[in-house]
Short mmCIF file of C-alpha atoms and ligand atoms in Angstrom, two decimals:
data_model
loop_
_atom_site.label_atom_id
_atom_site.label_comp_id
_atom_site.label_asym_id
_atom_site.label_seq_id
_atom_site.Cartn_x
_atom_site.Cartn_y
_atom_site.Cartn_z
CA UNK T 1 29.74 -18.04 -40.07
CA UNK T 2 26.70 -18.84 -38.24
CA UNK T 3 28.29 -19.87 -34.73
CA UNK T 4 27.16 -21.76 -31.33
CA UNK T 5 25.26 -19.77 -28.82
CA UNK T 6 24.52 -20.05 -25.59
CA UNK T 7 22.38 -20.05 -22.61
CA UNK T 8 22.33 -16.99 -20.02
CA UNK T 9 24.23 -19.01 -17.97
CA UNK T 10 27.84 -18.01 -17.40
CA UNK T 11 29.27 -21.46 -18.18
CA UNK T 12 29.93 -19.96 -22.07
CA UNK T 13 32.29 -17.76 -19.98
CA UNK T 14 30.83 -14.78 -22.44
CA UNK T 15 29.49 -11.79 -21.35
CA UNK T 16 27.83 -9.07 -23.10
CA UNK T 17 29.34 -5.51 -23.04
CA UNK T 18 27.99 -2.07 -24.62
CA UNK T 19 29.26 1.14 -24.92
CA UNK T 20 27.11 3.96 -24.99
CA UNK T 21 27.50 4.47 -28.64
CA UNK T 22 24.83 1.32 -29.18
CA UNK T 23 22.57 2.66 -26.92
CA UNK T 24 20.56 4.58 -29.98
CA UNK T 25 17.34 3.37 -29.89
CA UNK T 26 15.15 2.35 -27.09
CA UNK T 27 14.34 -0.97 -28.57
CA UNK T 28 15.17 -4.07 -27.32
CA UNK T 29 18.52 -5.42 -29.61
CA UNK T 30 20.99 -7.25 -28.07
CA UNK T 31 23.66 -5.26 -26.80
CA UNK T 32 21.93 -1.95 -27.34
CA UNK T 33 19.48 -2.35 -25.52
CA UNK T 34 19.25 0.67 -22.79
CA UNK T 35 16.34 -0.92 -20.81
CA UNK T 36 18.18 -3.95 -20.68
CA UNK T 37 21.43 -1.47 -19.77
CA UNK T 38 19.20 0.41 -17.10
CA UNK T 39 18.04 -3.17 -15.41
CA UNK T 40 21.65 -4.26 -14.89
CA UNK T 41 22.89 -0.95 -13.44
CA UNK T 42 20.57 -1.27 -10.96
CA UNK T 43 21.17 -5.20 -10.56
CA UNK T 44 17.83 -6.27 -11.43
CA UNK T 45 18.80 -10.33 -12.70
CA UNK T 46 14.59 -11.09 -13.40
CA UNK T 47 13.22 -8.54 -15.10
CA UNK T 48 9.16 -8.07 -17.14
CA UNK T 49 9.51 -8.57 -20.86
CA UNK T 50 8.99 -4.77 -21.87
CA UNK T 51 6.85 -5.90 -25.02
CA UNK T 52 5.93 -2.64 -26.02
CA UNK T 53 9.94 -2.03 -26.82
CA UNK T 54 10.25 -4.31 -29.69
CA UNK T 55 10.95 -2.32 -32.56
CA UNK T 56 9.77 -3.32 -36.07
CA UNK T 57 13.20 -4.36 -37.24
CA UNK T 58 13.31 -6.76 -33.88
CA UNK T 59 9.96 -8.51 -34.98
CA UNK T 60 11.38 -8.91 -39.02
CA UNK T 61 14.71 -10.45 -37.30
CA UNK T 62 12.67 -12.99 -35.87
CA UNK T 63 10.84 -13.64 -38.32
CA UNK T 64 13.46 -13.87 -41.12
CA UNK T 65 14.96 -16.14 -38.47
CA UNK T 66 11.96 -18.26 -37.86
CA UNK T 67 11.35 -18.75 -41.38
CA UNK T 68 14.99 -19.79 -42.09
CA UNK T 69 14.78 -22.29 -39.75
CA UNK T 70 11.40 -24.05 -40.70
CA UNK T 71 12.59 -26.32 -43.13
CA UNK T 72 16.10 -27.31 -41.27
CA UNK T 73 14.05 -28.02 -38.44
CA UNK T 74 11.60 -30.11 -40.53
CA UNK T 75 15.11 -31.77 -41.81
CA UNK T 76 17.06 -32.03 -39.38
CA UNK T 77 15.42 -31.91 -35.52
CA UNK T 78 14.26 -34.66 -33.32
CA UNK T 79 10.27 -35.29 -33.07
CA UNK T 80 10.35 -33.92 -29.55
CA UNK T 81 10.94 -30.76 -30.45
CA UNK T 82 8.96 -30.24 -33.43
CA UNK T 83 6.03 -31.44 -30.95
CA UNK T 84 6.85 -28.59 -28.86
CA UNK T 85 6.86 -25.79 -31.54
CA UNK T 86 3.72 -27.07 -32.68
CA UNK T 87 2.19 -27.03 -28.40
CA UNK T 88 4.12 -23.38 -28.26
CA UNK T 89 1.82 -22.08 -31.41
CA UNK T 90 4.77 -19.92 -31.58
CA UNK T 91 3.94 -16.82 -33.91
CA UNK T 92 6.19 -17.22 -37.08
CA UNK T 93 5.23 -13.17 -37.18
CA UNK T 94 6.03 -11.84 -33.93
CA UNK T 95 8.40 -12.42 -30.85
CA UNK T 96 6.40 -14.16 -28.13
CA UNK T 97 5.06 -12.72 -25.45
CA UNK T 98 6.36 -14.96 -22.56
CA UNK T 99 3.33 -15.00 -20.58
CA UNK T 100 1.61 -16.93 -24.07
CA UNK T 101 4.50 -18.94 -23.62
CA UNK T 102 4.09 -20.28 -20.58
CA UNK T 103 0.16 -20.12 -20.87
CA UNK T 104 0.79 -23.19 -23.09
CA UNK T 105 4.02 -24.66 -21.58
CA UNK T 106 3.58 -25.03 -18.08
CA UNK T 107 0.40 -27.58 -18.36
CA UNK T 108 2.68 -29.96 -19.95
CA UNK T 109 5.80 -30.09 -17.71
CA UNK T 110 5.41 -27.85 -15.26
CA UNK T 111 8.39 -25.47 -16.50
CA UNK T 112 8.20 -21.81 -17.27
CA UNK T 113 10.59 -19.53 -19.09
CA UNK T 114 11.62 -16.11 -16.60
CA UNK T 115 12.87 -13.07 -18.43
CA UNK T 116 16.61 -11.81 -17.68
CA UNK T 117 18.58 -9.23 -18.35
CA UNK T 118 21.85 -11.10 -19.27
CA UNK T 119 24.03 -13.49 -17.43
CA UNK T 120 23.07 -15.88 -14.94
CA UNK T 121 25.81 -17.23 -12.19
CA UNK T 122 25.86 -20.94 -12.80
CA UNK T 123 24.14 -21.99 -9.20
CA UNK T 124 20.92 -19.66 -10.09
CA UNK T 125 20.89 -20.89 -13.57
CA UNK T 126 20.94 -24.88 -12.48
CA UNK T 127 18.54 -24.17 -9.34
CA UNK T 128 16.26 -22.31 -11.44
CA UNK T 129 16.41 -25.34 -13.55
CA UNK T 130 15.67 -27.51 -10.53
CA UNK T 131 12.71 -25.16 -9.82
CA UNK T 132 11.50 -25.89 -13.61
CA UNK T 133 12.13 -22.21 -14.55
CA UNK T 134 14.16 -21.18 -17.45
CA UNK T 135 16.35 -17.88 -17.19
CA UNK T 136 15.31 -16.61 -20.49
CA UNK T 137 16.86 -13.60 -22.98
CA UNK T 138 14.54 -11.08 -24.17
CA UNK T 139 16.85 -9.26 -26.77
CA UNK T 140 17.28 -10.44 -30.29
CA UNK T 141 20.38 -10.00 -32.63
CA UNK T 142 19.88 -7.64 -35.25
CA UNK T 143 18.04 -8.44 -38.37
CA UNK T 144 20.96 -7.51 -40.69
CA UNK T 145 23.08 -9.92 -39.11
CA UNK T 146 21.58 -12.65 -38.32
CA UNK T 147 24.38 -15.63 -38.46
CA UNK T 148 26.72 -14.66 -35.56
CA UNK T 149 25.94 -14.17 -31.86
CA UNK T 150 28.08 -14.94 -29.47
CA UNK T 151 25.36 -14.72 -26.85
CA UNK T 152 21.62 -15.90 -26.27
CA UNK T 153 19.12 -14.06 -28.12
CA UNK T 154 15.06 -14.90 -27.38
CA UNK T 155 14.94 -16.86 -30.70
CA UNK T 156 17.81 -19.16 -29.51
CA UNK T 157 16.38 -19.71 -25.98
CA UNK T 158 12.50 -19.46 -26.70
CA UNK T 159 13.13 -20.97 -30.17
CA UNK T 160 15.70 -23.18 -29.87
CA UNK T 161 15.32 -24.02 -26.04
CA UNK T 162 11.58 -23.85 -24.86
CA UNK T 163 10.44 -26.42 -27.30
CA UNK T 164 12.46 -28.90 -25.88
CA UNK T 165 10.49 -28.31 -22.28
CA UNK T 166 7.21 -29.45 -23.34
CA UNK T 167 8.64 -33.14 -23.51
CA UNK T 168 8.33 -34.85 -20.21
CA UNK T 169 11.15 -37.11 -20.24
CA UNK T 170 13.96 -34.25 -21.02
CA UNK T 171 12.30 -31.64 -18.67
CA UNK T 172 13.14 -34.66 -15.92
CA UNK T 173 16.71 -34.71 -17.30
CA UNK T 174 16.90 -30.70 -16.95
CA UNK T 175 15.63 -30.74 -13.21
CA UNK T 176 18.21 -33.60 -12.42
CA UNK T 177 20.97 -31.19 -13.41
CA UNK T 178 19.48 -28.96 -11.13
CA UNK T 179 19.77 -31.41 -8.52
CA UNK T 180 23.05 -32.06 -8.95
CA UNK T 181 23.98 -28.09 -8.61
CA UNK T 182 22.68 -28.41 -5.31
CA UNK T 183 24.76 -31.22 -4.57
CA UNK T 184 28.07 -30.11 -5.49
CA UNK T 185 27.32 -27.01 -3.13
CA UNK T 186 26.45 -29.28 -0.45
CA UNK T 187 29.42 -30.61 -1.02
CA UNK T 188 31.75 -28.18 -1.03
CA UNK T 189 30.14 -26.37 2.18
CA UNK T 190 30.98 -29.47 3.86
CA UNK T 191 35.00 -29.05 2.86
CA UNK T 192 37.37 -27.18 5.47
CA UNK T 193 39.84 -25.38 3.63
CA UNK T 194 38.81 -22.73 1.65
CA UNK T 195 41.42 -23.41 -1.09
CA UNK T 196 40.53 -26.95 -1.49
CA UNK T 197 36.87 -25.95 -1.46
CA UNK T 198 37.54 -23.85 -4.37
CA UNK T 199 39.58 -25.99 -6.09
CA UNK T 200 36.45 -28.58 -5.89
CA UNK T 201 34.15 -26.51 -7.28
CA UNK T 202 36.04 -25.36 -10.11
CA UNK T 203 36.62 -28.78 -11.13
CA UNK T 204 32.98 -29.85 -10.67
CA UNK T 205 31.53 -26.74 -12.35
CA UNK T 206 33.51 -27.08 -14.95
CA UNK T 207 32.56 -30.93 -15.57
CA UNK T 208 28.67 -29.98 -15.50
CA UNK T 209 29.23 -26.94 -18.20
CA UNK T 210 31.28 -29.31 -20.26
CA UNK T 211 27.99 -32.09 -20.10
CA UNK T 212 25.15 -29.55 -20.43
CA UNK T 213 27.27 -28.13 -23.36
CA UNK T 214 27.58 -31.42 -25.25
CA UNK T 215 23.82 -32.38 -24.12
CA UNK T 216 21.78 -29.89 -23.50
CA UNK T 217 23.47 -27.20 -25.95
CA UNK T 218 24.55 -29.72 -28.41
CA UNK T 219 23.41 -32.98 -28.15
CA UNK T 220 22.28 -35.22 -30.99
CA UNK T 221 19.89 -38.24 -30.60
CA UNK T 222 19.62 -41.90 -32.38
CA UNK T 223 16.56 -42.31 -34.19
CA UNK T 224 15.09 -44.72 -37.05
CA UNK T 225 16.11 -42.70 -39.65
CA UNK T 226 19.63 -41.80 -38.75
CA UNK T 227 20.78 -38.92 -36.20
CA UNK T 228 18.26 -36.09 -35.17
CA UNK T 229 19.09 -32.55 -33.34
CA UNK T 230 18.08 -32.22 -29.83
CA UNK T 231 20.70 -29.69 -28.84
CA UNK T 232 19.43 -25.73 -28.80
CA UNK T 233 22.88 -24.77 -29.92
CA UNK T 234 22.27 -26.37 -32.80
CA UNK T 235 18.52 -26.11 -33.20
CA UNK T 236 18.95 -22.51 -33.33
CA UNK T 237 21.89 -21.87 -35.90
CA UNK T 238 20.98 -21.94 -39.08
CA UNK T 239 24.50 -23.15 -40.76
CA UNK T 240 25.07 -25.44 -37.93
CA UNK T 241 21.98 -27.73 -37.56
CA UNK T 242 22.79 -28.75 -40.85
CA UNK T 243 26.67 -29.57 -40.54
CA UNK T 244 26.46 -31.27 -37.80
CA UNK T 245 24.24 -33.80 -39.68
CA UNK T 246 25.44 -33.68 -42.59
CA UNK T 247 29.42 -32.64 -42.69
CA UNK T 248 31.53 -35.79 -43.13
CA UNK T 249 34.05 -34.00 -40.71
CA UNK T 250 32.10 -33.92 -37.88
CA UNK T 251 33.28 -36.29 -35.21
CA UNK T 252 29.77 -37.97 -33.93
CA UNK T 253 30.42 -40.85 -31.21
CA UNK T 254 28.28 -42.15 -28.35
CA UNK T 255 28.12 -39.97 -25.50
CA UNK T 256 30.54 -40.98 -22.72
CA UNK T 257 30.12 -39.75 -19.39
CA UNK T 258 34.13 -39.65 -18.79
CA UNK T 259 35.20 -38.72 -22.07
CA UNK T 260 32.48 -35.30 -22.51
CA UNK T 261 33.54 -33.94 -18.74
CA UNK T 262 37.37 -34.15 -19.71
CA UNK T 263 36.94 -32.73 -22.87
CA UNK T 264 36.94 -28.97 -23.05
CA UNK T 265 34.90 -26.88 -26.03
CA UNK T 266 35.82 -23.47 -27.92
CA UNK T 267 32.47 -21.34 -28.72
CA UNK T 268 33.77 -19.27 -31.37
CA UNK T 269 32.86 -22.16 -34.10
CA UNK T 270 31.42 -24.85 -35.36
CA UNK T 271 31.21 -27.64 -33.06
CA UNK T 272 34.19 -31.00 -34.17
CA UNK T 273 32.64 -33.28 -31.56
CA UNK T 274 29.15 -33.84 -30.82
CA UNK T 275 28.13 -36.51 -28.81
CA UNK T 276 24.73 -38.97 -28.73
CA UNK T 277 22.02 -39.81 -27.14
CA UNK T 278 19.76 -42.80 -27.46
CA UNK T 279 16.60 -41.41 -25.66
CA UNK T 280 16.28 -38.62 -22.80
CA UNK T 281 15.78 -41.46 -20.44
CA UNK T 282 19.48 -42.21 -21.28
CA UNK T 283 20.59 -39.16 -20.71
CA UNK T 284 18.56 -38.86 -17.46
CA UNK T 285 20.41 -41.63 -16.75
CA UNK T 286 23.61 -39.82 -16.98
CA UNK T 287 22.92 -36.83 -15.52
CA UNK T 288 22.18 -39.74 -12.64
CA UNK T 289 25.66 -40.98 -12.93
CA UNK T 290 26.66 -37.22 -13.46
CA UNK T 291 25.32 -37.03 -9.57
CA UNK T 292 26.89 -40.56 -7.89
CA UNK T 293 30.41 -39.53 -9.50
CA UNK T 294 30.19 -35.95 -7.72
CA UNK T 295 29.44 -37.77 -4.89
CA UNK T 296 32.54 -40.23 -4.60
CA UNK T 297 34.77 -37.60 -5.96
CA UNK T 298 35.27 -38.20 -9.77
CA UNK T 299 34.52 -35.00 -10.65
CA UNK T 300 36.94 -33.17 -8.32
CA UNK T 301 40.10 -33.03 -10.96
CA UNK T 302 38.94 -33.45 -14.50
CA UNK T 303 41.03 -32.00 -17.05
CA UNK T 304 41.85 -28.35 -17.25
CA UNK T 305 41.27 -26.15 -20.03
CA UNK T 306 37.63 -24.77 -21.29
CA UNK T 307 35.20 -23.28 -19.94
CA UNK T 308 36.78 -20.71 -17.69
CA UNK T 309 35.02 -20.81 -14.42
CA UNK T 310 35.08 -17.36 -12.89
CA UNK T 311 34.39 -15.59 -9.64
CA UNK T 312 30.91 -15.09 -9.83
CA UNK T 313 29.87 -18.61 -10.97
CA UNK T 314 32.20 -19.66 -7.94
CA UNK T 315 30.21 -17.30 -5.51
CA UNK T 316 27.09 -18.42 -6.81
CA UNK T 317 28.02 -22.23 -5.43
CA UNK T 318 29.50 -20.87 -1.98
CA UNK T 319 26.75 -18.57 -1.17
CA UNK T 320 24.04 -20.68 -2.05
CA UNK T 321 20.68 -20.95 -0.48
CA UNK T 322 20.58 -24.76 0.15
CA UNK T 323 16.78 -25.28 0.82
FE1 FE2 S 401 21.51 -22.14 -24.76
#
């Protein structure tokens, strides 16, 4: 089954292991990858796309996975993002070089994308965000199995992600999410007791992963002619994009702040629940309200359950660099 993926951040609680029985060719696959290996050993988090390492068999998976996707996106996406493949001139062909990438992206919104070599701790993820940069996967899935990844590939962030930068109005959404990182570890630096502080910021970390999951990740948006894909979860899966507009089962309701930070997710599957949007100046909006609930505490005990928020995403909001 063709399943949800992903951003580098840690908020899909998945991270990428390899044994050294992957590591047997130096191109750049995901999780077999030994440049992308070597770069973690030595705790290098932004790395230079190694372009040179892209192996025939990693250009044909993206473009078996580009042309897949042409027609579902033609189907099934919102008019945002089919304006930004067409600004991207993406190469059906070839991976992108991020450098073209930005060449054309930055003009419009001022965001770039910024190679990685896996997972991002939540704070650096949303303040990167809030810098317009986007923590960006260079490895692709293999092209003999290209349905099921449990984590980000290039096509799903640089395909299914980067086109939605080029439109003004969600780029402003993005940075406000940002913003509110930075709040809630304002916040929390301003709370005594190192138990309640942590306590806090599990709760509120977990509320933002829950609404960047059913926005961001997996949002769907109102439009003339019915409902249209914004999310990059879904823009990027090839069985997915379709059932969520199509499959009678699907559960599609009007986003609600209260109701999508209480609700936990599984990321194993296809999504029940989606929620939607009426415009990206709505959901500015409520990444707005997102911010004023933080603020007077309404964040502090939503409901347990999924995502796990772990140590590192924790560390990321106590030892941030508030500037
Ligand atoms: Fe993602």
């Amino acid at each position: 089954m063709d399943g949800a993926i992903m951003s580098s951040s840690s908020v899909s609680s998945f991270r990428p292991s390899m044994t050294t029985t992957d590591l047997t060719t130096n191109d750049l696959t995901t999780s077999a990858s030994p440049f992308i290996e070597q770069a973690r050993c030595a705790g290098e988090l932004y790395i230079e796309q190694p372009y040179e390492l892209y192996s025939e068999e990693n250009h044909q998976a993206w473009r078996k996975l580009y042309a897949r996707m042409l027609p579902r996106w033609d189907r099934y996406a919102n008019e945002h993002f089919l304006k930004g493949i067409h600004s991207l001139c993406l190469d059906p062909d070839r991976i992108p070089h991020l450098e073209d990438v930005n060449r054309f992206l930055k003009p419009l919104t001022g965001f770039q994308t910024k190679a990685v070599s896996g997972y991002v701790p939540a704070f650096i993820f949303f303040d990167c965000l809030r810098n317009r940069a986007f923590p960006t996967t260079i490895t692709i899935r293999r092209a003999g199995k290209l349905d099921y990844l449990p984590e980000p590939d290039i096509f799903h962030d640089v395909a299914g992600h980067v086109p939605m930068h080029t439109d003004k109005h969600f780029a402003e959404a993005l940075v406000r999410f940002g913003e509110c990182a930075h709040t809630a570890a304002e916040m929390a630096a301003g709370i005594r007791g190192p138990d309640t502080r942590t306590h806090y910021l599990t709760s509120v970390i977990r509320a933002m992963a829950r609404f960047f999951w059913f926005t961001i990740e997996f949002g769907l948006m109102r439009g003339c002619d019915g409902f249209k894909v914004y999310g990059s979860g879904l823009l990027s899966s090839y069985g997915e994009i379709a059932h969520a507009i199509e499959a009678p089962e699907v559960q599609r309701y009007p986003l609600q702040l209260e109701w999508a930070i209480n609700q936990g997710f599984e990321i194993h599957h296809y999504q029940p629940l989606l929620f939607i949007v009426d415009s990206f100046d709505h959901l500015f909006g409520l990444v707005d309200q997102l911010e004023r609930w933080m603020k007077t505490g309404k964040l502090s005990n939503v409901a347990p359950g999924e995502p796990v928020v772990n140590e590192e995403d924790l560390k990321s909001f106590l030892h941030a660099e508030l500037s």
